[in-house]
XYZ file of C-alpha atoms in Angstrom:
431
model
C -23.508 2.003 205.797
C -26.270 1.797 203.084
C -26.426 -1.796 201.591
C -25.558 -1.036 197.796
C -28.269 -2.259 195.411
C -27.145 -5.604 193.661
C -28.144 -7.606 190.537
C -27.503 -10.471 188.762
C -27.424 -9.133 184.998
C -26.023 -6.086 183.496
C -29.123 -5.183 181.907
C -31.180 -4.865 184.962
C -28.618 -2.493 186.599
C -29.444 0.258 183.723
C -33.457 -0.136 183.950
C -35.203 3.051 184.932
C -36.506 1.385 188.186
C -33.100 0.655 189.086
C -32.073 4.166 188.323
C -34.818 5.840 190.336
C -33.957 3.631 193.249
C -30.336 4.695 193.162
C -31.494 8.359 193.292
C -33.371 7.636 196.395
C -30.458 5.764 198.009
C -28.344 8.998 197.400
C -30.913 11.180 198.544
C -31.404 9.200 201.896
C -27.564 9.199 202.147
C -27.681 13.139 202.111
C -30.466 13.322 204.435
C -28.480 10.941 207.140
C -25.509 13.251 206.748
C -27.586 16.416 207.011
C -29.138 14.547 210.415
C -25.736 13.603 211.857
C -24.388 17.304 211.366
C -27.681 18.657 212.959
C -28.918 20.371 210.021
C -32.217 18.400 209.783
C -34.264 16.216 212.491
C -32.960 12.616 213.100
C -36.698 11.659 213.693
C -37.393 13.320 210.181
C -34.950 11.030 208.424
C -36.238 7.926 210.439
C -39.615 8.826 208.852
C -38.047 9.499 205.311
C -36.591 6.066 205.416
C -39.488 4.321 206.602
C -41.945 5.980 204.275
C -39.677 6.925 201.082
C -40.909 5.263 197.965
C -41.794 6.007 194.408
C -44.053 4.262 191.349
C -42.017 4.779 188.118
C -45.539 4.918 186.061
C -46.507 7.967 188.418
C -42.922 9.621 187.826
C -43.271 9.292 184.366
C -46.707 10.696 184.268
C -45.552 13.708 186.466
C -42.530 14.113 183.921
C -44.722 14.234 181.151
C -46.262 17.569 182.661
C -43.358 19.148 184.088
C -40.620 18.251 181.719
C -37.837 17.513 184.437
C -37.153 14.218 185.695
C -35.583 14.974 188.935
C -38.686 17.397 190.053
C -41.002 14.534 188.629
C -39.305 11.965 190.932
C -39.049 14.416 193.953
C -42.657 14.871 193.722
C -43.543 11.596 193.721
C -41.348 10.573 196.733
C -42.992 13.363 198.723
C -46.462 11.978 198.110
C -45.394 9.046 199.952
C -43.233 10.848 202.844
C -45.721 13.777 203.515
C -44.602 16.720 205.479
C -40.930 15.552 206.325
C -40.206 15.603 202.391
C -39.529 19.310 202.703
C -36.041 17.788 204.282
C -35.468 15.682 200.983
C -33.199 17.447 198.266
C -32.090 20.247 200.726
C -29.311 22.591 199.342
C -28.932 20.218 196.193
C -29.060 20.587 192.844
C -30.277 17.900 190.420
C -26.889 16.748 189.343
C -25.789 16.116 192.673
C -28.256 13.165 193.031
C -27.774 12.278 188.887
C -23.962 12.118 189.027
C -23.691 10.400 192.577
C -26.183 7.868 191.261
C -24.724 7.310 188.095
C -21.390 6.761 189.617
C -23.103 3.891 191.743
C -24.528 2.250 188.527
C -21.086 2.570 186.881
C -19.360 0.983 189.904
C -22.253 -2.054 190.039
C -21.251 -2.279 186.382
C -17.527 -2.533 186.589
C -18.081 -5.206 189.399
C -20.019 -7.383 187.149
C -17.344 -6.820 184.214
C -14.668 -7.544 186.663
C -16.051 -11.207 187.492
C -16.824 -11.759 183.811
C -13.049 -10.744 182.810
C -11.658 -13.084 185.714
C -13.877 -15.737 184.190
C -12.233 -14.960 180.654
C -8.830 -15.351 182.376
C -9.317 -18.574 183.744
C -10.762 -20.108 180.446
C -7.868 -18.923 178.372
C -5.533 -19.851 181.135
C -6.946 -23.620 180.975
C -6.435 -23.800 177.167
C -2.867 -22.186 177.678
C -1.939 -24.933 179.985
C -3.394 -27.582 177.765
C -1.882 -26.764 174.438
C 1.673 -25.653 175.841
C 3.294 -27.706 173.319
C 0.825 -28.092 170.735
C 2.861 -26.913 167.830
C 1.394 -24.410 164.808
C 2.837 -22.170 162.449
C 3.211 -18.477 163.590
C 2.087 -16.245 160.985
C 3.369 -12.487 159.997
C 1.325 -10.752 157.245
C -0.659 -13.718 156.961
C 2.517 -15.685 155.647
C 3.874 -18.753 157.317
C 6.903 -17.523 159.479
C 7.981 -19.657 162.099
C 6.963 -22.516 164.567
C 5.326 -21.475 167.769
C 2.688 -23.287 169.916
C -1.000 -22.734 170.503
C -0.581 -22.524 174.075
C 1.857 -19.658 173.230
C -0.493 -17.774 171.327
C -3.250 -18.190 174.194
C -0.564 -16.742 176.699
C -0.569 -13.602 174.639
C -4.244 -13.350 175.032
C -4.070 -14.164 178.500
C -1.617 -11.133 179.109
C -3.829 -8.813 177.717
C -7.012 -9.719 179.480
C -4.863 -9.384 182.583
C -3.942 -5.827 181.761
C -7.539 -5.246 180.962
C -8.550 -6.539 184.481
C -5.898 -4.085 185.935
C -7.392 -1.112 183.803
C -10.867 -1.898 185.285
C -9.708 -1.985 189.076
C -8.280 1.352 188.514
C -11.032 2.508 186.538
C -13.220 1.459 189.322
C -11.380 3.593 191.827
C -11.625 6.771 189.104
C -15.159 6.669 188.697
C -16.238 5.964 192.346
C -16.605 9.630 192.822
C -19.778 11.639 194.054
C -20.354 15.175 194.428
C -22.853 16.724 196.720
C -21.725 20.349 196.059
C -24.759 22.460 194.766
C -25.402 24.635 192.019
C -21.763 25.353 190.182
C -20.600 23.246 192.698
C -19.303 26.088 195.227
C -21.252 24.679 198.487
C -23.090 27.757 198.958
C -26.275 25.971 200.270
C -24.771 22.747 201.539
C -21.904 22.059 204.010
C -18.654 20.209 202.174
C -19.221 17.544 205.205
C -22.468 16.805 204.054
C -20.898 15.556 200.707
C -18.054 13.602 202.664
C -20.346 11.994 204.909
C -22.947 11.096 202.271
C -20.185 9.672 199.940
C -18.605 7.656 202.758
C -21.957 6.318 203.051
C -22.134 4.928 199.355
C -18.823 3.974 199.112
C -17.440 6.825 196.974
C -15.013 9.618 197.226
C -15.999 13.153 197.008
C -14.969 14.848 193.745
C -11.934 16.838 194.008
C -13.535 20.127 192.391
C -16.552 19.643 190.712
C -18.383 21.931 188.570
C -22.361 21.602 188.742
C -21.688 18.247 187.229
C -18.650 15.704 187.631
C -16.215 16.390 184.840
C -16.957 14.052 182.040
C -13.190 13.063 181.434
C -14.190 10.253 183.926
C -16.901 9.085 182.020
C -14.798 9.203 178.995
C -11.971 7.190 180.363
C -14.939 4.652 181.473
C -16.151 3.974 177.829
C -12.821 4.222 176.311
C -11.830 1.520 178.722
C -14.700 -0.740 177.626
C -13.878 -0.167 173.709
C -10.156 -1.209 174.536
C -11.501 -4.289 176.143
C -13.651 -5.104 173.380
C -11.013 -4.200 170.972
C -9.243 -7.014 172.497
C -12.224 -9.398 172.135
C -12.417 -8.417 168.446
C -8.531 -9.297 168.363
C -9.147 -12.873 169.729
C -12.227 -13.064 167.643
C -10.378 -12.248 164.344
C -7.902 -14.838 164.919
C -10.481 -17.308 165.351
C -12.124 -16.634 162.200
C -8.844 -16.856 160.355
C -7.868 -20.095 162.026
C -11.184 -21.556 161.217
C -10.887 -20.746 157.400
C -11.793 -23.886 155.404
C -8.109 -24.006 153.960
C -6.457 -23.421 157.565
C -8.894 -25.140 159.825
C -6.755 -25.048 162.949
C -9.427 -24.481 165.340
C -13.298 -24.043 165.036
C -16.006 -22.680 167.050
C -18.113 -25.317 168.849
C -20.924 -26.451 166.383
C -24.016 -27.809 168.625
C -26.233 -30.840 167.705
C -28.807 -29.475 165.466
C -27.142 -26.141 164.647
C -27.492 -24.839 160.749
C -24.672 -23.048 159.314
C -26.325 -22.309 155.848
C -30.124 -21.971 154.569
C -28.531 -23.194 151.250
C -25.415 -25.230 151.890
C -25.888 -27.822 154.294
C -22.253 -28.472 154.805
C -21.398 -24.958 156.463
C -19.978 -24.547 159.819
C -19.667 -20.896 160.142
C -17.630 -18.704 162.911
C -20.976 -16.866 163.875
C -20.050 -16.175 167.433
C -16.643 -14.546 166.667
C -18.368 -12.765 163.527
C -20.843 -11.231 166.254
C -18.106 -10.338 168.702
C -16.127 -8.348 165.635
C -19.549 -6.411 164.837
C -20.377 -5.432 168.508
C -16.600 -4.086 169.168
C -17.389 -1.690 166.536
C -20.572 -0.254 168.256
C -18.563 0.065 171.662
C -15.654 1.844 169.812
C -18.436 4.051 168.211
C -19.515 5.032 171.760
C -16.178 5.678 172.997
C -16.241 8.892 170.347
C -19.447 9.935 171.989
C -18.348 10.272 175.238
C -15.201 11.893 174.460
C -17.672 14.646 172.753
C -19.405 15.029 176.206
C -16.077 16.171 177.829
C -16.439 19.845 176.485
C -19.650 21.186 178.211
C -20.647 24.762 178.565
C -19.343 26.861 181.339
C -20.395 24.951 184.782
C -22.767 22.658 182.700
C -25.156 21.862 180.193
C -27.099 18.853 179.442
C -25.899 17.965 176.043
C -24.122 14.969 177.714
C -27.378 13.520 179.331
C -28.953 12.241 176.362
C -25.601 10.677 174.832
C -25.217 8.844 178.190
C -28.532 7.572 178.539
C -27.633 5.497 175.210
C -23.813 4.969 175.453
C -23.283 4.097 179.043
C -26.196 1.190 179.221
C -25.128 0.300 175.737
C -21.496 0.150 176.062
C -21.661 -1.942 179.547
C -24.293 -4.412 178.333
C -22.576 -5.021 175.072
C -19.319 -5.528 177.101
C -20.864 -7.795 179.377
C -22.317 -9.795 176.699
C -19.232 -9.855 174.713
C -17.081 -11.230 177.830
C -19.636 -13.894 178.440
C -19.981 -15.051 174.859
C -16.043 -15.102 174.681
C -15.534 -17.187 177.796
C -18.107 -19.844 176.446
C -16.211 -19.698 173.073
C -12.982 -20.336 174.428
C -13.983 -22.901 176.743
C -15.450 -25.077 174.000
C -13.192 -24.088 171.156
C -12.322 -27.079 168.922
C -8.861 -27.515 168.429
C -7.117 -29.605 165.641
C -3.467 -30.106 166.469
C -2.962 -32.787 163.290
C -4.261 -29.870 161.026
C -1.795 -27.200 162.696
C 1.172 -29.878 162.252
C 0.050 -30.452 158.661
C 0.084 -26.634 157.860
C 3.656 -26.288 159.744
C 5.174 -28.805 157.721
C 4.094 -27.710 154.228
C 6.482 -27.375 151.545
C 8.780 -29.533 153.476
C 9.447 -27.072 156.448
C 10.327 -23.883 154.922
C 9.456 -22.218 158.222
C 12.738 -23.366 159.445
C 14.453 -21.338 157.023
C 15.967 -19.139 159.735
C 17.639 -22.169 161.525
C 19.360 -23.176 158.706
C 20.523 -19.760 157.706
C 21.629 -19.283 161.533
C 23.475 -22.616 161.422
C 25.293 -21.874 158.056
C 26.417 -18.449 159.664
C 27.745 -20.211 162.951
C 29.698 -22.379 160.620
C 31.663 -19.472 159.173
C 29.603 -18.772 155.952
C 28.735 -14.977 155.233
C 25.236 -14.058 156.039
C 24.410 -12.548 152.561
C 25.688 -16.004 150.973
C 24.019 -17.924 153.297
C 20.721 -16.135 152.997
C 21.031 -16.248 149.218
C 21.253 -20.143 149.054
C 18.722 -20.637 151.673
C 16.224 -18.376 150.129
C 16.638 -20.013 146.674
C 15.842 -23.576 148.154
C 12.769 -22.267 150.183
C 11.316 -20.419 146.878
C 12.023 -23.481 144.647
C 10.060 -25.258 147.343
C 7.376 -22.684 147.882
C 3.739 -23.114 146.618
C 5.032 -26.314 144.583
C 2.664 -29.656 144.635
C 5.634 -31.838 145.697
C 8.041 -28.845 146.980
C 10.100 -29.931 149.889
C 12.388 -27.548 151.485
C 14.272 -29.991 153.693
C 15.172 -32.380 150.781
C 16.472 -29.219 148.752
C 18.698 -28.220 151.679
C 20.024 -31.670 152.250
C 20.876 -32.142 148.729
C 22.613 -28.620 148.330
C 26.534 -29.214 147.963
C 27.426 -25.790 149.459
C 25.276 -26.336 152.426
C 26.299 -29.901 152.818
C 30.022 -28.707 152.800
C 29.091 -26.632 155.920
C 26.880 -28.793 157.676
C 26.435 -32.560 158.707
C 23.275 -34.340 157.963
C 22.682 -34.394 161.783
C 22.875 -30.817 161.826
C 20.619 -30.148 158.928
C 18.109 -32.354 160.681
C 18.587 -30.590 164.132
C 17.442 -27.635 161.995
C 14.093 -28.849 161.409
C 13.394 -29.820 165.115
C 10.326 -27.641 166.364
C 11.435 -28.197 169.985
C 14.056 -25.703 169.498
C 11.445 -23.119 169.690
C 10.273 -24.311 173.334
C 13.477 -23.603 174.706
C 12.456 -20.115 176.261
C 8.583 -20.880 176.540
C 9.107 -21.371 180.460
C 10.211 -17.584 180.638
C 6.899 -16.740 179.381
C 4.607 -19.155 181.113
C 6.224 -18.217 184.359
C 5.626 -14.431 183.894
C 1.876 -15.412 183.540
C 1.851 -18.055 186.584
C 0.686 -20.646 184.180
């Protein structure tokens, strides 16, 4: 088994040097497979493995002359291995190496991303546990709706991140595909058994039916999955930005000692991380469009996809990796203000409990339309008034008092009613 080349950070995984190391890894795996089947001498493979190397500067120098990256690479490798170099790349076409090596880079990137997703999942899970009963107002259309808890909001985030982890696991399987099938993919000059053995050594599966390249629907799915993941990160970031608004201020990004918010206004504490994440998500979504455009190649292959992938694959992976790290740090250090949440929830004397009053009246026999009209009138009277108090207006309304006791009215304004089924959601998430 060839040891997979591992790297600590995403950016290093997409360097030219790492790319060429991966190319060499594929070439050696193919040579070993050829030797196992008796197509080339085992001693030649041993010599290749002992001597094979490359120099990036020299490869680029040769490429400037021959205008072909794979030929430049093979020429340089043969400068190291000598005569046995004739067994390298035997019966292959460039895309055999390029696409199989690219799969290894993409798998390596996914392993890093999966690790980061798991860290984000744990950060959200912890905050959801801590704020399980931290009441706040839920909003629809940006308008106060009904009570909920901040932990419940985070439970929704957690469920979404868990789905992304599952998608990445499935994506890892879908992209773990190599091809060693030669020009136009017909195996005319390479035994399919070589592909099977080499792919096994590289921990990949042979492509089911390749052309001269691995079909780009796999790569499009890869970038689209990252775009979907970063879209969720953007959703979380936009929520934090909205909740940090001065007139809301229910949560706030951590503001470090010595940090400055504005060159002109010393009081500013801006949600710069969340804004940065929002912008980066737009870039990854744009890359998804480019990846989709790569699917339609001419006949068995062209190289219109190549220039695109040199940009979008490293960029999408590096951006997604950075965004996951940033979001995890943001969630871990998020400043949460329960008192502000309580204040906002009770503005205008608890108008957000209007449905509880409506349902209580209906349960007591009042027609729904009549009850709706009475409750809405009191809510709108309290709404946006300096001293508006919905609960007081409800308590003083004779029609309501004829149906509900003082204790029953008070019970309508108890936020704990909205916790009664919270356990169902938390149990589903294992919180």
